[in-house]
PDB file of C-alpha atoms in Angstrom:
ATOM      1  CA  UNK A   3     120.636  94.760 134.024  1.00 87.00           C
ATOM      2  CA  UNK A   4     118.938  95.334 130.866  1.00 94.00           C
ATOM      3  CA  UNK A   5     115.867  97.454 129.885  1.00 97.00           C
ATOM      4  CA  UNK A   6     113.343  94.839 128.517  1.00 98.00           C
ATOM      5  CA  UNK A   7     110.858  95.897 126.196  1.00 98.00           C
ATOM      6  CA  UNK A   8     107.908  93.980 124.946  1.00 97.00           C
ATOM      7  CA  UNK A   9     106.081  94.805 121.914  1.00 96.00           C
ATOM      8  CA  UNK A  10     102.777  93.452 121.618  1.00 95.00           C
ATOM      9  CA  UNK A  11     101.768  93.319 117.770  1.00 94.00           C
ATOM     10  CA  UNK A  12      98.170  93.998 117.365  1.00 92.00           C
ATOM     11  CA  UNK A  13      97.497  96.058 114.196  1.00 91.00           C
ATOM     12  CA  UNK A  14     100.698  95.445 112.029  1.00 92.00           C
ATOM     13  CA  UNK A  15     102.638  92.328 111.228  1.00 93.00           C
ATOM     14  CA  UNK A  16     106.508  91.968 112.339  1.00 95.00           C
ATOM     15  CA  UNK A  17     107.420  92.704 108.756  1.00 95.00           C
ATOM     16  CA  UNK A  18     105.991  96.483 108.895  1.00 93.00           C
ATOM     17  CA  UNK A  19     107.373  96.877 112.611  1.00 94.00           C
ATOM     18  CA  UNK A  20     110.771  95.861 112.847  1.00 96.00           C
ATOM     19  CA  UNK A  21     112.416  98.062 110.123  1.00 95.00           C
ATOM     20  CA  UNK A  22     111.165 101.019 111.907  1.00 93.00           C
ATOM     21  CA  UNK A  23     112.429  99.947 115.340  1.00 95.00           C
ATOM     22  CA  UNK A  24     115.754  98.905 113.773  1.00 97.00           C
ATOM     23  CA  UNK A  25     116.044 102.355 112.205  1.00 95.00           C
ATOM     24  CA  UNK A  26     115.564 103.976 115.429  1.00 95.00           C
ATOM     25  CA  UNK A  27     118.517 101.942 117.016  1.00 97.00           C
ATOM     26  CA  UNK A  28     120.883 102.790 114.087  1.00 96.00           C
ATOM     27  CA  UNK A  29     120.059 106.493 114.595  1.00 96.00           C
ATOM     28  CA  UNK A  30     121.145 106.118 118.173  1.00 97.00           C
ATOM     29  CA  UNK A  31     124.407 104.378 116.928  1.00 96.00           C
ATOM     30  CA  UNK A  32     123.297 101.184 118.741  1.00 97.00           C
ATOM     31  CA  UNK A  33     124.542  98.092 117.359  1.00 97.00           C
ATOM     32  CA  UNK A  34     121.841  95.111 117.199  1.00 98.00           C
ATOM     33  CA  UNK A  35     121.359  91.358 117.002  1.00 98.00           C
ATOM     34  CA  UNK A  36     117.713  90.020 115.644  1.00 98.00           C
ATOM     35  CA  UNK A  37     117.314  86.622 117.119  1.00 98.00           C
ATOM     36  CA  UNK A  38     114.760  84.823 114.998  1.00 97.00           C
ATOM     37  CA  UNK A  39     112.980  81.557 116.010  1.00 94.00           C
ATOM     38  CA  UNK A  40     114.260  79.654 112.745  1.00 95.00           C
ATOM     39  CA  UNK A  41     116.801  79.615 110.093  1.00 95.00           C
ATOM     40  CA  UNK A  42     114.027  79.960 107.595  1.00 96.00           C
ATOM     41  CA  UNK A  43     112.696  83.188 109.469  1.00 95.00           C
ATOM     42  CA  UNK A  44     116.135  84.499 109.678  1.00 95.00           C
ATOM     43  CA  UNK A  45     116.559  84.313 105.692  1.00 95.00           C
ATOM     44  CA  UNK A  46     113.173  85.887 105.359  1.00 95.00           C
ATOM     45  CA  UNK A  47     114.126  89.034 107.432  1.00 96.00           C
ATOM     46  CA  UNK A  48     117.617  89.227 105.680  1.00 95.00           C
ATOM     47  CA  UNK A  49     115.373  89.550 102.531  1.00 93.00           C
ATOM     48  CA  UNK A  50     113.019  92.152 104.055  1.00 94.00           C
ATOM     49  CA  UNK A  51     115.596  94.307 105.298  1.00 94.00           C
ATOM     50  CA  UNK A  52     117.078  94.614 101.894  1.00 91.00           C
ATOM     51  CA  UNK A  53     113.819  95.296 100.319  1.00 88.00           C
ATOM     52  CA  UNK A  54     111.220  96.916 102.695  1.00 86.00           C
ATOM     53  CA  UNK A  55     111.326 100.143 101.294  1.00 85.00           C
ATOM     54  CA  UNK A  56     111.847 101.293  97.531  1.00 82.00           C
ATOM     55  CA  UNK A  57     114.160 104.225  98.486  1.00 83.00           C
ATOM     56  CA  UNK A  58     116.160 102.686 101.440  1.00 78.00           C
ATOM     57  CA  UNK A  59     117.522  99.533 102.832  1.00 82.00           C
ATOM     58  CA  UNK A  60     118.718  98.667 106.384  1.00 89.00           C
ATOM     59  CA  UNK A  61     122.675  97.793 106.551  1.00 91.00           C
ATOM     60  CA  UNK A  62     122.694  94.251 107.995  1.00 94.00           C
ATOM     61  CA  UNK A  63     124.339  90.732 107.600  1.00 92.00           C
ATOM     62  CA  UNK A  64     124.237  87.216 108.738  1.00 93.00           C
ATOM     63  CA  UNK A  65     127.086  84.563 109.499  1.00 89.00           C
ATOM     64  CA  UNK A  66     126.872  83.774 105.551  1.00 88.00           C
ATOM     65  CA  UNK A  67     127.594  87.049 104.646  1.00 88.00           C
ATOM     66  CA  UNK A  68     130.685  87.155 106.858  1.00 83.00           C
ATOM     67  CA  UNK A  69     132.133  90.418 108.446  1.00 91.00           C
ATOM     68  CA  UNK A  70     130.276  89.511 111.443  1.00 91.00           C
ATOM     69  CA  UNK A  71     131.843  92.095 113.530  1.00 94.00           C
ATOM     70  CA  UNK A  72     131.323  94.875 111.203  1.00 94.00           C
ATOM     71  CA  UNK A  73     127.583  94.780 110.729  1.00 95.00           C
ATOM     72  CA  UNK A  74     125.425  97.141 112.447  1.00 97.00           C
ATOM     73  CA  UNK A  75     122.512  94.794 112.526  1.00 97.00           C
ATOM     74  CA  UNK A  76     123.243  91.093 112.768  1.00 97.00           C
ATOM     75  CA  UNK A  77     120.437  88.531 112.100  1.00 97.00           C
ATOM     76  CA  UNK A  78     120.695  85.013 113.729  1.00 97.00           C
ATOM     77  CA  UNK A  79     118.799  82.355 114.961  1.00 95.00           C
ATOM     78  CA  UNK A  80     121.567  81.522 117.725  1.00 95.00           C
ATOM     79  CA  UNK A  81     122.518  83.177 120.833  1.00 95.00           C
ATOM     80  CA  UNK A  82     125.847  84.739 119.245  1.00 94.00           C
ATOM     81  CA  UNK A  83     126.521  88.318 119.321  1.00 96.00           C
ATOM     82  CA  UNK A  84     129.698  88.774 117.067  1.00 96.00           C
ATOM     83  CA  UNK A  85     128.911  92.545 116.508  1.00 97.00           C
ATOM     84  CA  UNK A  86     129.137  93.447 120.259  1.00 97.00           C
ATOM     85  CA  UNK A  87     125.322  94.382 119.965  1.00 98.00           C
ATOM     86  CA  UNK A  88     123.939  96.797 122.662  1.00 97.00           C
ATOM     87  CA  UNK A  89     120.308  95.866 121.733  1.00 98.00           C
ATOM     88  CA  UNK A  90     119.091  92.183 121.170  1.00 98.00           C
ATOM     89  CA  UNK A  91     115.556  91.653 119.207  1.00 98.00           C
ATOM     90  CA  UNK A  92     113.724  88.396 119.927  1.00 98.00           C
ATOM     91  CA  UNK A  93     110.996  87.560 117.261  1.00 97.00           C
ATOM     92  CA  UNK A  94     109.156  84.366 116.462  1.00 94.00           C
ATOM     93  CA  UNK A  95     109.399  83.009 120.171  1.00 94.00           C
ATOM     94  CA  UNK A  96     113.274  82.986 119.791  1.00 96.00           C
ATOM     95  CA  UNK A  97     114.516  81.670 123.086  1.00 94.00           C
ATOM     96  CA  UNK A  98     116.769  84.582 124.898  1.00 95.00           C
ATOM     97  CA  UNK A  99     120.099  84.312 126.063  1.00 96.00           C
ATOM     98  CA  UNK A 100     121.081  85.813 129.401  1.00 95.00           C
ATOM     99  CA  UNK A 101     120.040  89.713 128.487  1.00 97.00           C
ATOM    100  CA  UNK A 102     122.085  91.150 131.271  1.00 95.00           C
ATOM    101  CA  UNK A 103     125.064  92.137 128.899  1.00 95.00           C
ATOM    102  CA  UNK A 104     122.696  94.289 126.587  1.00 97.00           C
ATOM    103  CA  UNK A 105     121.513  97.543 127.220  1.00 97.00           C
ATOM    104  CA  UNK A 106     117.947  96.646 126.078  1.00 98.00           C
ATOM    105  CA  UNK A 107     116.295  93.284 125.162  1.00 98.00           C
ATOM    106  CA  UNK A 108     113.218  93.655 122.718  1.00 98.00           C
ATOM    107  CA  UNK A 109     110.396  90.991 122.529  1.00 98.00           C
ATOM    108  CA  UNK A 110     108.248  91.297 119.619  1.00 97.00           C
ATOM    109  CA  UNK A 111     105.107  89.110 119.507  1.00 96.00           C
ATOM    110  CA  UNK A 112     102.129  88.486 117.635  1.00 95.00           C
ATOM    111  CA  UNK A 113      98.877  89.184 119.642  1.00 92.00           C
ATOM    112  CA  UNK A 114      96.913  87.105 117.280  1.00 93.00           C
ATOM    113  CA  UNK A 115      98.947  83.980 118.200  1.00 95.00           C
ATOM    114  CA  UNK A 116      97.679  82.628 121.681  1.00 96.00           C
ATOM    115  CA  UNK A 117     100.944  80.582 122.092  1.00 96.00           C
ATOM    116  CA  UNK A 118     103.108  83.507 121.232  1.00 96.00           C
ATOM    117  CA  UNK A 119     101.407  85.570 123.862  1.00 96.00           C
ATOM    118  CA  UNK A 120     101.751  82.797 126.526  1.00 96.00           C
ATOM    119  CA  UNK A 121     105.302  82.556 125.545  1.00 96.00           C
ATOM    120  CA  UNK A 122     105.919  86.230 125.890  1.00 96.00           C
ATOM    121  CA  UNK A 123     104.077  86.109 129.555  1.00 96.00           C
ATOM    122  CA  UNK A 124     106.775  83.542 130.463  1.00 97.00           C
ATOM    123  CA  UNK A 125     109.635  85.587 129.212  1.00 97.00           C
ATOM    124  CA  UNK A 126     108.123  88.749 131.184  1.00 96.00           C
ATOM    125  CA  UNK A 127     108.143  86.511 134.260  1.00 96.00           C
ATOM    126  CA  UNK A 128     111.722  85.398 133.562  1.00 96.00           C
ATOM    127  CA  UNK A 129     112.998  89.081 132.882  1.00 96.00           C
ATOM    128  CA  UNK A 130     111.362  90.424 135.794  1.00 95.00           C
ATOM    129  CA  UNK A 131     112.795  87.521 138.197  1.00 95.00           C
ATOM    130  CA  UNK A 132     116.267  88.274 136.750  1.00 95.00           C
ATOM    131  CA  UNK A 133     115.960  91.768 137.906  1.00 95.00           C
ATOM    132  CA  UNK A 134     115.560  93.728 134.515  1.00 97.00           C
ATOM    133  CA  UNK A 135     113.633  96.775 134.031  1.00 97.00           C
ATOM    134  CA  UNK A 136     110.456  95.756 132.111  1.00 97.00           C
ATOM    135  CA  UNK A 137     107.971  97.813 130.003  1.00 97.00           C
ATOM    136  CA  UNK A 138     105.061  96.792 127.706  1.00 96.00           C
ATOM    137  CA  UNK A 139     104.001  98.448 124.765  1.00 95.00           C
ATOM    138  CA  UNK A 140     100.771  97.689 122.518  1.00 92.00           C
ATOM    139  CA  UNK A 141      99.760  99.144 119.282  1.00 87.00           C
ATOM    140  CA  UNK A 142      96.799 101.295 119.843  1.00 85.00           C
ATOM    141  CA  UNK A 143      93.776 102.139 117.464  1.00 83.00           C
ATOM    142  CA  UNK A 144      95.873 104.425 115.327  1.00 81.00           C
ATOM    143  CA  UNK A 145      98.651 102.037 115.050  1.00 77.00           C
ATOM    144  CA  UNK A 146     100.948 103.962 117.437  1.00 86.00           C
ATOM    145  CA  UNK A 147     102.835 102.299 120.478  1.00 89.00           C
ATOM    146  CA  UNK A 148     100.903 102.901 123.871  1.00 90.00           C
ATOM    147  CA  UNK A 149     102.954 101.959 127.094  1.00 92.00           C
ATOM    148  CA  UNK A 150     100.616  99.817 129.022  1.00 89.00           C
ATOM    149  CA  UNK A 151     103.261  98.631 131.862  1.00 81.00           C
TER     150      UNK A 151
END
């Protein structure tokens, strides 16, 4: 079973949070799949990861780039895992595949969007029923992550 983490975004948007979490995964030598809720969002994340910092970028790709198996971070809006990722991020209410093959499943959801919060609650229940180990993180006053459950 996977460790499934829920990140409740309350202080920063996804665009500010995701790159740092991906950097942490790459430092641990984990391959990652980021599953977005739509092709448009996948394209936006692709652009973001090239430009999110002036002095750096995150190595990544999409199916349009080819060489899927070689990508340390693969962006998709489907259930594919062509790079053999150990970690799967789900953003923008993406519907997850079976998370059992992964070490970690990570849901990032916007606390200002009531539908996203309700969807995350449903995913929490499904992950718990599937037997995954679940943790819930929320941004505190300082913007740091605080483990809430």
